[in-house]
mmCIF file of C-alpha atoms in Angstrom:
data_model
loop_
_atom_site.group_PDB
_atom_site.id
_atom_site.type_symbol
_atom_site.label_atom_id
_atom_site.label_comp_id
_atom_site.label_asym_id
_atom_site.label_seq_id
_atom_site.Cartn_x
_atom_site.Cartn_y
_atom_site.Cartn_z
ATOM 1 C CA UNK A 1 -83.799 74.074 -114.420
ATOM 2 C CA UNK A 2 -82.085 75.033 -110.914
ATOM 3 C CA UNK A 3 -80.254 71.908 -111.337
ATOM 4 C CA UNK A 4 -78.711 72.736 -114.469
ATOM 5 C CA UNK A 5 -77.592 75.511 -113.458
ATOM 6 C CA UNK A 6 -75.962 74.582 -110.443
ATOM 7 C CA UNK A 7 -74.271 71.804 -112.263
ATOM 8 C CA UNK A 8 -72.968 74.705 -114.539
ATOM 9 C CA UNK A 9 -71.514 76.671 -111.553
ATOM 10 C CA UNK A 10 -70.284 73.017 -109.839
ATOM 11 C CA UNK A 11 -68.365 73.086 -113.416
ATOM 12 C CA UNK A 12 -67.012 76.254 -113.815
ATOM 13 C CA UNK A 13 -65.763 77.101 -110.306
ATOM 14 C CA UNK A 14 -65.039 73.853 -108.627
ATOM 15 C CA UNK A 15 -63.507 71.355 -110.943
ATOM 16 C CA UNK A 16 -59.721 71.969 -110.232
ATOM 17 C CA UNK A 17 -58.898 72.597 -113.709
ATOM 18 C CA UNK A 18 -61.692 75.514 -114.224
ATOM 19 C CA UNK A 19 -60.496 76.781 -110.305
ATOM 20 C CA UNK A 20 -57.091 77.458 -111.671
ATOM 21 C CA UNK A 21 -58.551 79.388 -114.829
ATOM 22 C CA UNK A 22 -60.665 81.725 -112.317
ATOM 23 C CA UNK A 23 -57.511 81.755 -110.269
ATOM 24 C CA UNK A 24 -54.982 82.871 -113.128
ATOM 25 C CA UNK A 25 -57.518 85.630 -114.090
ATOM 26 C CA UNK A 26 -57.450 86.595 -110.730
ATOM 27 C CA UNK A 27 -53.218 87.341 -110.774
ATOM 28 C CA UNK A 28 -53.769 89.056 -113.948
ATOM 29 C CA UNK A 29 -56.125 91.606 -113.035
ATOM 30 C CA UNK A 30 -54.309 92.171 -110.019
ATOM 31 C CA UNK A 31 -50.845 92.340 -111.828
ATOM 32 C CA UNK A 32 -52.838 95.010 -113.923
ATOM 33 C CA UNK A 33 -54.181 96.922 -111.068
ATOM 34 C CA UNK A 34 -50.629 96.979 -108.996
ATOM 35 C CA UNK A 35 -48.861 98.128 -111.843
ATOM 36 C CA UNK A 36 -51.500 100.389 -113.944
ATOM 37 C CA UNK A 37 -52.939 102.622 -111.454
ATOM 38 C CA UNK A 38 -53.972 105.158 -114.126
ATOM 39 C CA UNK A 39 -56.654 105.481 -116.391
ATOM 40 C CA UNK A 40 -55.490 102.955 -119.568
ATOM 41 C CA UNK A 41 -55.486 100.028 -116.430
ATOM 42 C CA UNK A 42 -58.986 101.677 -115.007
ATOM 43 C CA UNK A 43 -60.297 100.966 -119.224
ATOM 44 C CA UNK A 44 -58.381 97.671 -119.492
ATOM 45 C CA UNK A 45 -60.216 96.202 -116.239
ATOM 46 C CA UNK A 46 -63.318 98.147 -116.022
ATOM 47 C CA UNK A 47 -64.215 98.257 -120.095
ATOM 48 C CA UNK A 48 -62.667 95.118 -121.416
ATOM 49 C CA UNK A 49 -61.407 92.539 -118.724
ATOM 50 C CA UNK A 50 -64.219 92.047 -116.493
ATOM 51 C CA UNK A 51 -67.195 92.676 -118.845
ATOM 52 C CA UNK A 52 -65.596 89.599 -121.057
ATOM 53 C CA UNK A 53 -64.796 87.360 -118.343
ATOM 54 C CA UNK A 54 -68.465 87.186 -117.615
ATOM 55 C CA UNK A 55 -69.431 85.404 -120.451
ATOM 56 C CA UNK A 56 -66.919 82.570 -120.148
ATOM 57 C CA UNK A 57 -68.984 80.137 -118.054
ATOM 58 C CA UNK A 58 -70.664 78.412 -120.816
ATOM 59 C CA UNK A 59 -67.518 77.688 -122.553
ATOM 60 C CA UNK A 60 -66.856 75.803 -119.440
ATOM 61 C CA UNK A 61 -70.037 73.860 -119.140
ATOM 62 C CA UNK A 62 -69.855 73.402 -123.049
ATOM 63 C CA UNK A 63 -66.551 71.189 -122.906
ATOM 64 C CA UNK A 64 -67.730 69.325 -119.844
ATOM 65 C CA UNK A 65 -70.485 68.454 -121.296
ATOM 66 C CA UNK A 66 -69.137 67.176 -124.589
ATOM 67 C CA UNK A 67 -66.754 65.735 -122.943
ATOM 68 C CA UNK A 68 -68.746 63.731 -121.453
ATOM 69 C CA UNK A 69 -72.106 63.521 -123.696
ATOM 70 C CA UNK A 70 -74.467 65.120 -120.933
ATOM 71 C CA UNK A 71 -75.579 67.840 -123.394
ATOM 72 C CA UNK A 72 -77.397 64.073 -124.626
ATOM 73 C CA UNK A 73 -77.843 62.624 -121.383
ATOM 74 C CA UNK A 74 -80.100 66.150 -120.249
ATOM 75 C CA UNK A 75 -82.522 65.432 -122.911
ATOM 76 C CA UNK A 76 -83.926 62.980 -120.479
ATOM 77 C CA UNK A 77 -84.200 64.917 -117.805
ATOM 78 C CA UNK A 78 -88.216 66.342 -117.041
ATOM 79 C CA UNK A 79 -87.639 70.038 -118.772
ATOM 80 C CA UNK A 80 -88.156 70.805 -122.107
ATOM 81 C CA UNK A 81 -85.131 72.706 -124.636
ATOM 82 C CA UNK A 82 -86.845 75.984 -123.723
ATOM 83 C CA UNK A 83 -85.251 75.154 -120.374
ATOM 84 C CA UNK A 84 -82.341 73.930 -120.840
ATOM 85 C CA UNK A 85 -81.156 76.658 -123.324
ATOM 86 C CA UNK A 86 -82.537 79.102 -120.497
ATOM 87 C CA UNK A 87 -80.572 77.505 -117.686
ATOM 88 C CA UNK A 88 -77.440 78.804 -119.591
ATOM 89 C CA UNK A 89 -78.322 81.938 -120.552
ATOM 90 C CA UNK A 90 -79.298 82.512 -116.692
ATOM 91 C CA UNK A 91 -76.011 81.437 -115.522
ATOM 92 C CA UNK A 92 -74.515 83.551 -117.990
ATOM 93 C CA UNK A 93 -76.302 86.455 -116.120
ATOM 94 C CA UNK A 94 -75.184 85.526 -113.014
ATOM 95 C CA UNK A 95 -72.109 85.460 -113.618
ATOM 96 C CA UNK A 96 -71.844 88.963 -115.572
ATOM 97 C CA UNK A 97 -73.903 90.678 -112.552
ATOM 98 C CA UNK A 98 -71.256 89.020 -109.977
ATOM 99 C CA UNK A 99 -68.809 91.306 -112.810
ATOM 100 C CA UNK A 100 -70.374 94.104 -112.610
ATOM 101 C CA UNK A 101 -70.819 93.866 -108.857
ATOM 102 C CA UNK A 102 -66.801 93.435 -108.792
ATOM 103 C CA UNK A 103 -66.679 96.205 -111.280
ATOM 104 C CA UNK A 104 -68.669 99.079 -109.237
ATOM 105 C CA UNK A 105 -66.192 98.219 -106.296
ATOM 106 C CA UNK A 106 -63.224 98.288 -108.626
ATOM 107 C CA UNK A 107 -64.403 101.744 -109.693
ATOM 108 C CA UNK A 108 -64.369 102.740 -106.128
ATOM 109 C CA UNK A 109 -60.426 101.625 -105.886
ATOM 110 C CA UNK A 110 -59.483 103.475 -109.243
ATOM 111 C CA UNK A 111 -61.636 106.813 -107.903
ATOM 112 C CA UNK A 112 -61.046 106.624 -103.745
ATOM 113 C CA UNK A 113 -58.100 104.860 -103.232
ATOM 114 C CA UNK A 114 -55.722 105.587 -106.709
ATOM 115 C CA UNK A 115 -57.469 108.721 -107.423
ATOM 116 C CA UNK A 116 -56.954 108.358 -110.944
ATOM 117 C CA UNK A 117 -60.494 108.982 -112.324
ATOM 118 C CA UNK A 118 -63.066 111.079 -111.327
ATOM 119 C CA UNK A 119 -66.376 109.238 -110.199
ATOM 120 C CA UNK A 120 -68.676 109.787 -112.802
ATOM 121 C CA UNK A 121 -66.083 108.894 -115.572
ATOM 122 C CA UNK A 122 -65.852 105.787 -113.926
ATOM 123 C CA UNK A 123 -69.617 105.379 -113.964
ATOM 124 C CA UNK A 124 -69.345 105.947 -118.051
ATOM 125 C CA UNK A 125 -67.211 103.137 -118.160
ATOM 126 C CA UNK A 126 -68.438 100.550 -115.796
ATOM 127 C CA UNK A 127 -72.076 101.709 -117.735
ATOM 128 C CA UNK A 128 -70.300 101.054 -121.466
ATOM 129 C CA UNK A 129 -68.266 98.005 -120.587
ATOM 130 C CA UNK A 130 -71.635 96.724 -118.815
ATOM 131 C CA UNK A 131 -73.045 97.224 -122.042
ATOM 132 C CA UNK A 132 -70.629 95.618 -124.053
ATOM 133 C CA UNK A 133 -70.259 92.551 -121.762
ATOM 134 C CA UNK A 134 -74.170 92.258 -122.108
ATOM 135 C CA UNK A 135 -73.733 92.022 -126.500
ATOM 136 C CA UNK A 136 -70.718 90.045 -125.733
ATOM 137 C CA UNK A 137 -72.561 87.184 -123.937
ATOM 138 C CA UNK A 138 -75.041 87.508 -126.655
ATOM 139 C CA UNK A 139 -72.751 86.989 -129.608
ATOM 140 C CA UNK A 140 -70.636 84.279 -127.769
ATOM 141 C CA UNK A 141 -72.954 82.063 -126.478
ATOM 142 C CA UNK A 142 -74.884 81.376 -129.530
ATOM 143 C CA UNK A 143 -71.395 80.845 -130.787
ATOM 144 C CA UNK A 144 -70.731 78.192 -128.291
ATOM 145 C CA UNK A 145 -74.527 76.501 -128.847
ATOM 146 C CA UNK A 146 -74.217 76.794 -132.757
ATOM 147 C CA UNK A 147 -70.277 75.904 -132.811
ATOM 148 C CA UNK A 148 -69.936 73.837 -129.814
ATOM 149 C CA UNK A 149 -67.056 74.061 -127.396
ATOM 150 C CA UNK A 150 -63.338 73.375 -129.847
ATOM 151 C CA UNK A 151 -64.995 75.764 -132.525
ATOM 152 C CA UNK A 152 -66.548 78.408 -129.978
ATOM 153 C CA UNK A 153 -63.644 78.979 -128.431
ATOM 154 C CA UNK A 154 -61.776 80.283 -131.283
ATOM 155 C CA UNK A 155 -64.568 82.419 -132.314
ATOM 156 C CA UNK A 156 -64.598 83.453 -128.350
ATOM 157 C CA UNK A 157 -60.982 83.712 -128.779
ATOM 158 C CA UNK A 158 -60.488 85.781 -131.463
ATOM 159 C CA UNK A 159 -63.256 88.271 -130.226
ATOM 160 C CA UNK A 160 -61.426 88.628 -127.011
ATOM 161 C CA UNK A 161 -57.676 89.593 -128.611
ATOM 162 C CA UNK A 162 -59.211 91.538 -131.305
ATOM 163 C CA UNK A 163 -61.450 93.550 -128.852
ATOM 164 C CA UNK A 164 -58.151 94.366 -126.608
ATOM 165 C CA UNK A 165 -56.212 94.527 -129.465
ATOM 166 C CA UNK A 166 -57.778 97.376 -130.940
ATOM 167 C CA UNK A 167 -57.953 99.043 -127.546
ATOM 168 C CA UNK A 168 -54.479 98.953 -127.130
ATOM 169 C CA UNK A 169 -53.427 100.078 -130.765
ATOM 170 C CA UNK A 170 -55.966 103.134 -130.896
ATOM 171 C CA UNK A 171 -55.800 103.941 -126.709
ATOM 172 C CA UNK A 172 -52.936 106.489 -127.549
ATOM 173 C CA UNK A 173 -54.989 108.309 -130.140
ATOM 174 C CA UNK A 174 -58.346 108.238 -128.530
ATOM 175 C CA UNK A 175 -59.603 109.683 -125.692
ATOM 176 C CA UNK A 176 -62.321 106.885 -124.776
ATOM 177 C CA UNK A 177 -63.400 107.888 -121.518
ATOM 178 C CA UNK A 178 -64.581 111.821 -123.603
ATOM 179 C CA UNK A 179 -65.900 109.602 -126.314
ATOM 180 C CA UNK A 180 -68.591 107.560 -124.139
ATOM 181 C CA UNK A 181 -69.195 110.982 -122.247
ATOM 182 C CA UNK A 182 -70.407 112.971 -125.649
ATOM 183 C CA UNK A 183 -71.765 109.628 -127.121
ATOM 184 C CA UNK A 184 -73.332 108.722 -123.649
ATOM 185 C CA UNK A 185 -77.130 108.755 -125.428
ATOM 186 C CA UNK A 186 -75.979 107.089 -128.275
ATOM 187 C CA UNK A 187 -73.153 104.304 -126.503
ATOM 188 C CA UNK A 188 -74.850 103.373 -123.069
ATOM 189 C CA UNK A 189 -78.371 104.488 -123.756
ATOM 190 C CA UNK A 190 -79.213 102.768 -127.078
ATOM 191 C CA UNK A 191 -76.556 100.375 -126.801
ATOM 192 C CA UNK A 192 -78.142 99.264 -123.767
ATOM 193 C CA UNK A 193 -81.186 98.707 -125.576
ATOM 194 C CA UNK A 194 -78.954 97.020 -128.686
ATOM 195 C CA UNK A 195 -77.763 94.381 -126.016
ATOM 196 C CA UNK A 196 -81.702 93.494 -124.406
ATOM 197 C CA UNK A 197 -82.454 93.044 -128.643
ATOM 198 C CA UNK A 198 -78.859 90.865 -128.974
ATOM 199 C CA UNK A 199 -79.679 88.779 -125.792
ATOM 200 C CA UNK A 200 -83.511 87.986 -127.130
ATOM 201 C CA UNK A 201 -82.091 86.927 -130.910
ATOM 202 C CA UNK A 202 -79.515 85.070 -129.967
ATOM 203 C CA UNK A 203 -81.538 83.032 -127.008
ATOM 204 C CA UNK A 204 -83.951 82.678 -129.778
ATOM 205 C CA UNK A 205 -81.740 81.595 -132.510
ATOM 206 C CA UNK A 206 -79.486 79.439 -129.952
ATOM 207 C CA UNK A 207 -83.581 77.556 -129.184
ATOM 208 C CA UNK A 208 -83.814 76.795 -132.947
ATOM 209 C CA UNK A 209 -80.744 75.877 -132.938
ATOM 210 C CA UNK A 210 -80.446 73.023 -130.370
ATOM 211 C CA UNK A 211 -83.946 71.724 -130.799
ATOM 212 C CA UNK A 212 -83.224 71.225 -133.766
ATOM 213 C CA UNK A 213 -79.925 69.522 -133.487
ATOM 214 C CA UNK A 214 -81.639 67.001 -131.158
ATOM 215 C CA UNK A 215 -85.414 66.407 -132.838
#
């Protein structure tokens, strides 16, 4: 199972291709940070940005694997399905704690060094877009495992601009930073427990799924 997932990271952060990827996301969250210092740039990075990006590394080992056929070629390999599907929900854990990691720190930026945002606000937020990233992950990779990669990615896609979308239309009109601080029981503490539930279905479901794709 360690192997599969370190072939998953080999894929998604050393093949030249995926590098750039990482790399362009890189620019565009700093672009975002030089040039919005206040809080709508603190929400964009902190609630929508980072808490996304984490779930993008099985779209990455998806298409590399289709491409070419070692989603078959595994099957041979001494682990059972149980495994394999658990390798890639375990990467996809890494990967959104090495977000969340970069999150705290970009809190620290937003409250320290911009001053924009007082500390525990920007504990609401990393907390709620923690959350979110969590049901994100959950929704999009049994996307990926039920769609595969060309199909996934639309779905992925389209959950990513409608999700930012609808931040930017109704950012003006809502106050989102008050809203998770009265809701914080309600967003952060049950939604917490929403996204454990989300994870456990849709590992489950993703299981079914593949084993029986290749019984």
């Amino acid at each position: 199972m360690k192997g599969i997932i370190y072939k998953d990271f080999f894929l998604g952060f050393r093949l030249t291709k995926n590098l750039l990827s990482w790399l362009a996301a890189v620019i565009m969250m700093s672009l975002i940070i030089i040039f919005m210092k206040g809080t709508f740039g603190f929400i964009v990075i902190s609630g929508i940005t980072l808490p996304l990006i984490g779930s993008s590394l099985l779209q990455v080992t998806v298409e590399q694997d289709e491409l070419t056929e070692f989603d078959k070629i595994q099957l041979t390999y001494p682990m059972t399905k149980k495994e394999i599907i658990l390798s890639k929900y375990i990467g996809g854990f890494i990967v959104e704690g090495i977000c969340i990691l970069i999150n705290f720190l970009l809190c620290m930026l937003y409250v320290y060094g911009f001053k924009s945002i007082p500390f525990i606000d920007a504990m609401y937020i990393l907390a709620a877009g923690s959350v979110c990233g969590l049901i994100f992950l959950a929704i999009s990779y049994f996307g990926f495992v039920l769609l595969g990669n060309k199909k996934g990615l639309i779905i992925y896609m389209t959950m990513v601009i409608l999700i930012s979308g609808f931040y930017g239309f109704t950012s003006w009109n809502i106050d989102y930073i008050s809203l998770v601080k009265n809701n914080a029981l309600f967003i952060i503490g049950i939604g917490f427990l929403v996204s454990i539930l989300s994870l456990i279905i849709s590992y489950f479901a993703s299981l079914k799924i593949y084993t029986r794709r290749y019984s």
